[in-house]
PDB file of C-alpha atoms in Angstrom:
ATOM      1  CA  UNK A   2     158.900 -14.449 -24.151  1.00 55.00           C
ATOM      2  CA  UNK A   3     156.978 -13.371 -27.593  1.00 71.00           C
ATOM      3  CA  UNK A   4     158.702 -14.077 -30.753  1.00 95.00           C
ATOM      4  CA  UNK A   5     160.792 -11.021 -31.224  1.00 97.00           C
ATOM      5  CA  UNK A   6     162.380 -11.274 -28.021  1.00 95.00           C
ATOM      6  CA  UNK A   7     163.894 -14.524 -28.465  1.00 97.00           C
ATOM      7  CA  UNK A   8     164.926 -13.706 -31.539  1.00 98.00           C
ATOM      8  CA  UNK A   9     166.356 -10.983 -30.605  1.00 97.00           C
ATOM      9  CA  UNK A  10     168.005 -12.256 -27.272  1.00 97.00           C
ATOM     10  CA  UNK A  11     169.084 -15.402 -29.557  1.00 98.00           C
ATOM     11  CA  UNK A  12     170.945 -12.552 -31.645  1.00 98.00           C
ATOM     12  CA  UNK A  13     172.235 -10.234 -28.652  1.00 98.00           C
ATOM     13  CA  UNK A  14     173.383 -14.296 -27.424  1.00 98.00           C
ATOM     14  CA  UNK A  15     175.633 -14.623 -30.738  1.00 98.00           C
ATOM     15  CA  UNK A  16     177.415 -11.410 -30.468  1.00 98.00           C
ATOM     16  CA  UNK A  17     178.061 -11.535 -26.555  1.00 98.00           C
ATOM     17  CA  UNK A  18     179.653 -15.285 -27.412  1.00 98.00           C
ATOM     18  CA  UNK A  19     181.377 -14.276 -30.637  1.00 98.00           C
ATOM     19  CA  UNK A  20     181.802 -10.639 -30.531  1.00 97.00           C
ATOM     20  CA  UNK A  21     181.744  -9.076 -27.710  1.00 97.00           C
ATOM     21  CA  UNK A  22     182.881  -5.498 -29.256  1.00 95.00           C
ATOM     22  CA  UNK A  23     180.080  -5.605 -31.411  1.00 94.00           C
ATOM     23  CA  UNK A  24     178.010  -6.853 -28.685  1.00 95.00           C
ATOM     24  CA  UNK A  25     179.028  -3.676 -26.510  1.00 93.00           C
ATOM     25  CA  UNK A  26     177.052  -1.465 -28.962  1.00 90.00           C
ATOM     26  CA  UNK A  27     173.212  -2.867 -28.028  1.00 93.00           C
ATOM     27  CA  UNK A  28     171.590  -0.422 -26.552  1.00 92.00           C
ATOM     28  CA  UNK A  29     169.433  -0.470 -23.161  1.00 92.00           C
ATOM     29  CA  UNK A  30     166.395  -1.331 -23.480  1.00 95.00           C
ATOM     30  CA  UNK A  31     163.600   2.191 -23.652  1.00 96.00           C
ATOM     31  CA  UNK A  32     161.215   3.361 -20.859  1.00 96.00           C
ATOM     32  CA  UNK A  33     157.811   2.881 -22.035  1.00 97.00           C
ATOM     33  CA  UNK A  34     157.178   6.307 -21.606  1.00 97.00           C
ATOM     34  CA  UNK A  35     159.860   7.451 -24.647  1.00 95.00           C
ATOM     35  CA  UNK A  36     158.741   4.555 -26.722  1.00 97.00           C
ATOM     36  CA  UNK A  37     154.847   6.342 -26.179  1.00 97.00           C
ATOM     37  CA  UNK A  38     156.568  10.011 -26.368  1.00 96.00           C
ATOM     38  CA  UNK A  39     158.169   8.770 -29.948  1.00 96.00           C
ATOM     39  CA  UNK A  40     154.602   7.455 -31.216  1.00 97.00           C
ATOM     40  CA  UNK A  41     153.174  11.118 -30.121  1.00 97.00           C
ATOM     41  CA  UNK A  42     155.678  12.896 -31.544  1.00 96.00           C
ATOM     42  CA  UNK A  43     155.869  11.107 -35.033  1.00 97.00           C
ATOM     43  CA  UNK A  44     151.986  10.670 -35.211  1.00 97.00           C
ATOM     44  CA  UNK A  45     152.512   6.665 -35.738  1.00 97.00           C
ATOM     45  CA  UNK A  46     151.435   3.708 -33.611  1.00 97.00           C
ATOM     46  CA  UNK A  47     153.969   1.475 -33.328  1.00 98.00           C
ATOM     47  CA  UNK A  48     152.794  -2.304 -33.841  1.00 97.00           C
ATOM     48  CA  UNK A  49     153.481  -4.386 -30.866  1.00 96.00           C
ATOM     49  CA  UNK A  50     156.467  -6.413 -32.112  1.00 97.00           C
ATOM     50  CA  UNK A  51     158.473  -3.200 -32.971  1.00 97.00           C
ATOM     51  CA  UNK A  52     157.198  -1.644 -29.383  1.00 97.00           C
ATOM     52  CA  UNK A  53     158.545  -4.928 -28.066  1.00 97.00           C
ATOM     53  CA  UNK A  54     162.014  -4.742 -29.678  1.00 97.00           C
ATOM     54  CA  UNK A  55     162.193  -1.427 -28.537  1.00 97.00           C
ATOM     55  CA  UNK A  56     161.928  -1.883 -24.806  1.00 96.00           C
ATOM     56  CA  UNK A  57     163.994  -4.967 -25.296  1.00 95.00           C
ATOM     57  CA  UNK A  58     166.992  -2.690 -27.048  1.00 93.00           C
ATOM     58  CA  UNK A  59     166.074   1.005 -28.305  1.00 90.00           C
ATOM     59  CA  UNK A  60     167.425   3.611 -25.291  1.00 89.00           C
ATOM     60  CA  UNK A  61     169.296   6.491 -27.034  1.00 76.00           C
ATOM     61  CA  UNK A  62     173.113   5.780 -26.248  1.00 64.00           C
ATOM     62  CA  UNK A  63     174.324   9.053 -26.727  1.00 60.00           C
ATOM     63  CA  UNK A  64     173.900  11.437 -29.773  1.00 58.00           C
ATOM     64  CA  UNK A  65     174.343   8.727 -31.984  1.00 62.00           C
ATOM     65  CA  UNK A  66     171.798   5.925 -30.915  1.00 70.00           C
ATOM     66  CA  UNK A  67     172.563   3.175 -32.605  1.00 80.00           C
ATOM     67  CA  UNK A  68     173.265  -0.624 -32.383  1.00 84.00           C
ATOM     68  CA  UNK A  69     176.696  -0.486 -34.715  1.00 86.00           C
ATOM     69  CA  UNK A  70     177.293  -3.261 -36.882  1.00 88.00           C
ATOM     70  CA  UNK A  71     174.750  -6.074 -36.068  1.00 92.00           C
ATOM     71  CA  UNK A  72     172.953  -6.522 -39.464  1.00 92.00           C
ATOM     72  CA  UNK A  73     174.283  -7.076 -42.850  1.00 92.00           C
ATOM     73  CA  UNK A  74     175.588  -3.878 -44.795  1.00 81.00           C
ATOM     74  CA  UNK A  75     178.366  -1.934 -44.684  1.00 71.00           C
ATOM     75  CA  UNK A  76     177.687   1.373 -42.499  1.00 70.00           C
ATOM     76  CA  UNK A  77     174.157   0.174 -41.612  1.00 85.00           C
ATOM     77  CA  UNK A  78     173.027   0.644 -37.947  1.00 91.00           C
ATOM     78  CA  UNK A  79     169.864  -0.446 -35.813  1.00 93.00           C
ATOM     79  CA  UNK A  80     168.310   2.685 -34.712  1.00 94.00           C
ATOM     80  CA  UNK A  81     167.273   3.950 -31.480  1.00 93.00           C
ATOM     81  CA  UNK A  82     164.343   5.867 -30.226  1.00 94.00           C
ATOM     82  CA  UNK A  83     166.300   9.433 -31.103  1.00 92.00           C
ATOM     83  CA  UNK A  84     167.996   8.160 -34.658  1.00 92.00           C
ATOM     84  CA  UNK A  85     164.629   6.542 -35.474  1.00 95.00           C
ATOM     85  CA  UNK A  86     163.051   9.791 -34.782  1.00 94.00           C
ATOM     86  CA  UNK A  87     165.454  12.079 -37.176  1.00 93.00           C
ATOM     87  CA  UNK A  88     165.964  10.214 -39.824  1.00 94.00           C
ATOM     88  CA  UNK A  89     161.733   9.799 -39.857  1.00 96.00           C
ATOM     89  CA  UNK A  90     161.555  13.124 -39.973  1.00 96.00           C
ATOM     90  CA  UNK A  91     164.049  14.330 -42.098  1.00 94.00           C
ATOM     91  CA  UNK A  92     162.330  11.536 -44.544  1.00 94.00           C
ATOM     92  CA  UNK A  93     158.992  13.100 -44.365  1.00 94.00           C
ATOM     93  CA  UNK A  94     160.415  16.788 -44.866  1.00 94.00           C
ATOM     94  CA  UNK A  95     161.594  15.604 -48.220  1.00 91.00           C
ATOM     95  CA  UNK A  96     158.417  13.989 -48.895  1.00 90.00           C
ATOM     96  CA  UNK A  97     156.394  17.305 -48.036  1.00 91.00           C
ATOM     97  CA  UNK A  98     158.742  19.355 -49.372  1.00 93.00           C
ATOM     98  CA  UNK A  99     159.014  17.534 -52.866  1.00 89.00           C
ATOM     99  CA  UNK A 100     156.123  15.344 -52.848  1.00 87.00           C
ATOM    100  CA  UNK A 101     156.283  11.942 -54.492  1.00 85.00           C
ATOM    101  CA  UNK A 102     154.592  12.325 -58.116  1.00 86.00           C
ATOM    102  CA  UNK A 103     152.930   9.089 -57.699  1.00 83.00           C
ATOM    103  CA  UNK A 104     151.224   8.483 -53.952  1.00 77.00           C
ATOM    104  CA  UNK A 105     151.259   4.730 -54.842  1.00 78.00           C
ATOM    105  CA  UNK A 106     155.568   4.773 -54.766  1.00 79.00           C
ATOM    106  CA  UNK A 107     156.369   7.825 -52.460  1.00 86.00           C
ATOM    107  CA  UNK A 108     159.895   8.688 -51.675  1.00 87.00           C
ATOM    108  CA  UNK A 109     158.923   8.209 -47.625  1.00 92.00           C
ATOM    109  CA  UNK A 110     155.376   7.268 -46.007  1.00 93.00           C
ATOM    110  CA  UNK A 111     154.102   8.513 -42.778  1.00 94.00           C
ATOM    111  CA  UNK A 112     153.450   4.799 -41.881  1.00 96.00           C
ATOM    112  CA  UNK A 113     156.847   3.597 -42.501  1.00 96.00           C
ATOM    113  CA  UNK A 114     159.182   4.114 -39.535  1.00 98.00           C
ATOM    114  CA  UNK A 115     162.884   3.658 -40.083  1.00 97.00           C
ATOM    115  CA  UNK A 116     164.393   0.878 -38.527  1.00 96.00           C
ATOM    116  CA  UNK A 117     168.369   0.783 -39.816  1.00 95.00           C
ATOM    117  CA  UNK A 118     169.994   3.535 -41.619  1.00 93.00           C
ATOM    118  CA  UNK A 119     173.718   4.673 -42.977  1.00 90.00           C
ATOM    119  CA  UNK A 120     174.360   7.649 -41.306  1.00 86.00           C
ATOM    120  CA  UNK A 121     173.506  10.111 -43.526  1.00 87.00           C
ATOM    121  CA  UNK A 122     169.743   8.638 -43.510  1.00 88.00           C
ATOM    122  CA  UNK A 123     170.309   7.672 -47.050  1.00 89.00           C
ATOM    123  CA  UNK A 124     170.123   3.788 -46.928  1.00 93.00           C
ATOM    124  CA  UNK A 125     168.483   1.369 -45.077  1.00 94.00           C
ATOM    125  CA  UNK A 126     165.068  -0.626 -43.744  1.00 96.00           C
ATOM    126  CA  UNK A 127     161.758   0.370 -42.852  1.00 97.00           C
ATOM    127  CA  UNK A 128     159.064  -1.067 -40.780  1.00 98.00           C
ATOM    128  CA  UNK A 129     155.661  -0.510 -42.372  1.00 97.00           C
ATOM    129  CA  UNK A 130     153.463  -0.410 -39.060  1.00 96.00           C
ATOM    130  CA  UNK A 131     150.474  -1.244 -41.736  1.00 95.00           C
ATOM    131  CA  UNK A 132     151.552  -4.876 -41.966  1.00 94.00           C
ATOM    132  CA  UNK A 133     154.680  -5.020 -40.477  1.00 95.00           C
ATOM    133  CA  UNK A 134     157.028  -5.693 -43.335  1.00 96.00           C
ATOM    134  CA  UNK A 135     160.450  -4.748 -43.641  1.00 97.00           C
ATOM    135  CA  UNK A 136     161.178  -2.777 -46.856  1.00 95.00           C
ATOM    136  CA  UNK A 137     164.499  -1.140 -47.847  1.00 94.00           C
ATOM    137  CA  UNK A 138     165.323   2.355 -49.111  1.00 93.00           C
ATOM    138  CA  UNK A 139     167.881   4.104 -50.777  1.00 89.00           C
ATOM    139  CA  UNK A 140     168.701   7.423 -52.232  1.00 83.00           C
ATOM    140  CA  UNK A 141     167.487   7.757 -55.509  1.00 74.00           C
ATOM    141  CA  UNK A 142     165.716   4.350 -55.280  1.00 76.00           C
ATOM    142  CA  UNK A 143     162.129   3.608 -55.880  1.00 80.00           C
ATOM    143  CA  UNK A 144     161.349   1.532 -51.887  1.00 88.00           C
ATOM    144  CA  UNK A 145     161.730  -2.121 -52.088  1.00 90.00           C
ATOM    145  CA  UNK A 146     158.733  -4.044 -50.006  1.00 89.00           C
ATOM    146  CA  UNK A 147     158.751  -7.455 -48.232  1.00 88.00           C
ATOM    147  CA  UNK A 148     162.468  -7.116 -47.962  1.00 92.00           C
ATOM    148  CA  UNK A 149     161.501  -9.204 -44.772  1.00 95.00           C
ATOM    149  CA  UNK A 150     158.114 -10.718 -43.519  1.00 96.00           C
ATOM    150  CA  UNK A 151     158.605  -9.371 -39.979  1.00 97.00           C
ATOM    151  CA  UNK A 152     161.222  -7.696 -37.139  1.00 97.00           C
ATOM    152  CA  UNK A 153     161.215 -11.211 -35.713  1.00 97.00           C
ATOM    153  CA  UNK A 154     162.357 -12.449 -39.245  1.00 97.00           C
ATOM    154  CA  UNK A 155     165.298 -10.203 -39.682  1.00 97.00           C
ATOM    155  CA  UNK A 156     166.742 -10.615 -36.549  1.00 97.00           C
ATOM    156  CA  UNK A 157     166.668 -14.706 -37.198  1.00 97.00           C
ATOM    157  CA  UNK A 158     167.620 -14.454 -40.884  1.00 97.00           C
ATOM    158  CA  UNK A 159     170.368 -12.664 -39.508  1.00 97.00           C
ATOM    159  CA  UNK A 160     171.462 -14.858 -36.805  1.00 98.00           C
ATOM    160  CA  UNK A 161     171.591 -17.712 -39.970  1.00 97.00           C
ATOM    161  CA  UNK A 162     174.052 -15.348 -41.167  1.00 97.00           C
ATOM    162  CA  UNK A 163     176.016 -15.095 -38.152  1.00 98.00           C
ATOM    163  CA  UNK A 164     175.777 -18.912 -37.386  1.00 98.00           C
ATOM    164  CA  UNK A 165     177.263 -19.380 -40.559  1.00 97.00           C
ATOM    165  CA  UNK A 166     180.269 -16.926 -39.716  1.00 97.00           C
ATOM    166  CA  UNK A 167     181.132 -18.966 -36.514  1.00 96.00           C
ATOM    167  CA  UNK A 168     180.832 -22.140 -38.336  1.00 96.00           C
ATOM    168  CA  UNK A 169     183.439 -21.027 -40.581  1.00 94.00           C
ATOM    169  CA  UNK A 170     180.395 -21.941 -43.466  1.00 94.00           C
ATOM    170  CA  UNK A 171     182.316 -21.209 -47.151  1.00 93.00           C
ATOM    171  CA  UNK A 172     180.671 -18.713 -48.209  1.00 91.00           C
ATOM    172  CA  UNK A 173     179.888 -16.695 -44.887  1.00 92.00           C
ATOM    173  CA  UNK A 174     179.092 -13.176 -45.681  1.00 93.00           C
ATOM    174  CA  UNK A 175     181.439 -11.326 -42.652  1.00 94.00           C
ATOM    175  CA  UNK A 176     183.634 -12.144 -40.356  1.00 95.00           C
ATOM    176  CA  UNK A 177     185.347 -11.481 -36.703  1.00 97.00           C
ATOM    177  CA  UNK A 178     187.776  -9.591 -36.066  1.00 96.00           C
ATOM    178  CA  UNK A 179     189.090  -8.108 -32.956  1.00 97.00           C
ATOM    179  CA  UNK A 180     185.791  -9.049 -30.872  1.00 96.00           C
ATOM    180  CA  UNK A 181     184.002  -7.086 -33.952  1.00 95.00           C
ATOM    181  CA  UNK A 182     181.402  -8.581 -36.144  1.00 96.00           C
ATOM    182  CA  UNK A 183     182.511  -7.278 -40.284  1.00 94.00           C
ATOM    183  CA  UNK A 184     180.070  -8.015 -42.839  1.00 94.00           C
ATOM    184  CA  UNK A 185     181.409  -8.127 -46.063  1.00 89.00           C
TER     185      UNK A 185
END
């Protein structure tokens, strides 16, 4: 099992043991063929561990598909194959349509695919498939890079987070309630 499938599974582990609501929300894992169908139709290659994570966890669930509630942020959700999809495209249409005035800090790059998002595509994380960094965005917001080294590092950063929730650790930044994981 490569690195971001244990991490992940450690993750999925945490949530079926502590919060099984949340838990309820991970989505199937995706065919290979819609992972390959998602490359073609965004024109990106996606690196191997977010291919990985994605046949691990990224079917479409619905209109919606997303993984609700997992990481850190209030309203942030871990996209599927369809969600990732829209929100990289409505991205780039701003980008084309009001292009960045300086390439080196664009609003959205074609090589960043969207990896969490609010719902109204406004805030969240990005995957740049050119190194495979995490970076964050937000409306207004000039992109924020090496938010995270790697997939495989945000999913076990935020099982730390969640391991500290269980534990009761002062300081833990959510919460269970109900069988549903809160971050605060």
């Amino acid at each position: 099992m490569g690195d971001v499938q244990l991490a992940w599974r450690r993750l999925v582990d945490w949530l079926e043991t502590n919060a099984p609501a949340t838990a309820s929300s991970v989505l199937a894992p995706a065919a290979p063929a819609a992972v390959t169908a998602a490359e073609e139709r965004m024109g990106v290659v996606f690196p191997v561990e977010l291919r990985t994570w994605l046949l691990a966890s990224g079917a479409d669930n619905g209109p919606v598909g997303v993984t609700e509630g997992v990481v850190p942020g209030n309203n942030r959700d871990l996209l599927g194959l369809a969600a990732m999809e829209r929100t990289y495209h409505f991205r780039m249409e701003i980008e084309r349509d009001d292009p960045s005035p300086d390439p080196e800090f664009p609003f959205w790059h074609e090589q960043w695919i969207p990896i969490i998002s609010d719902d109204d595509s406004c805030y969240g994380k990005f995957l740049d498939v050119r190194g495979g960094q995490i970076g964050s965005f937000g409306d207004g917001d000039e992109p924020s890079f090496g938010v995270h080294e790697s997939l495989t590092a945000l999913f076990s950063e935020t099982l730390v987070l969640m391991e500290q929730i269980s534990a009761g650790a002062q300081g833990a930044t959510g919460r269970v309630q109900g069988g549903r994981l809160i971050w605060d």
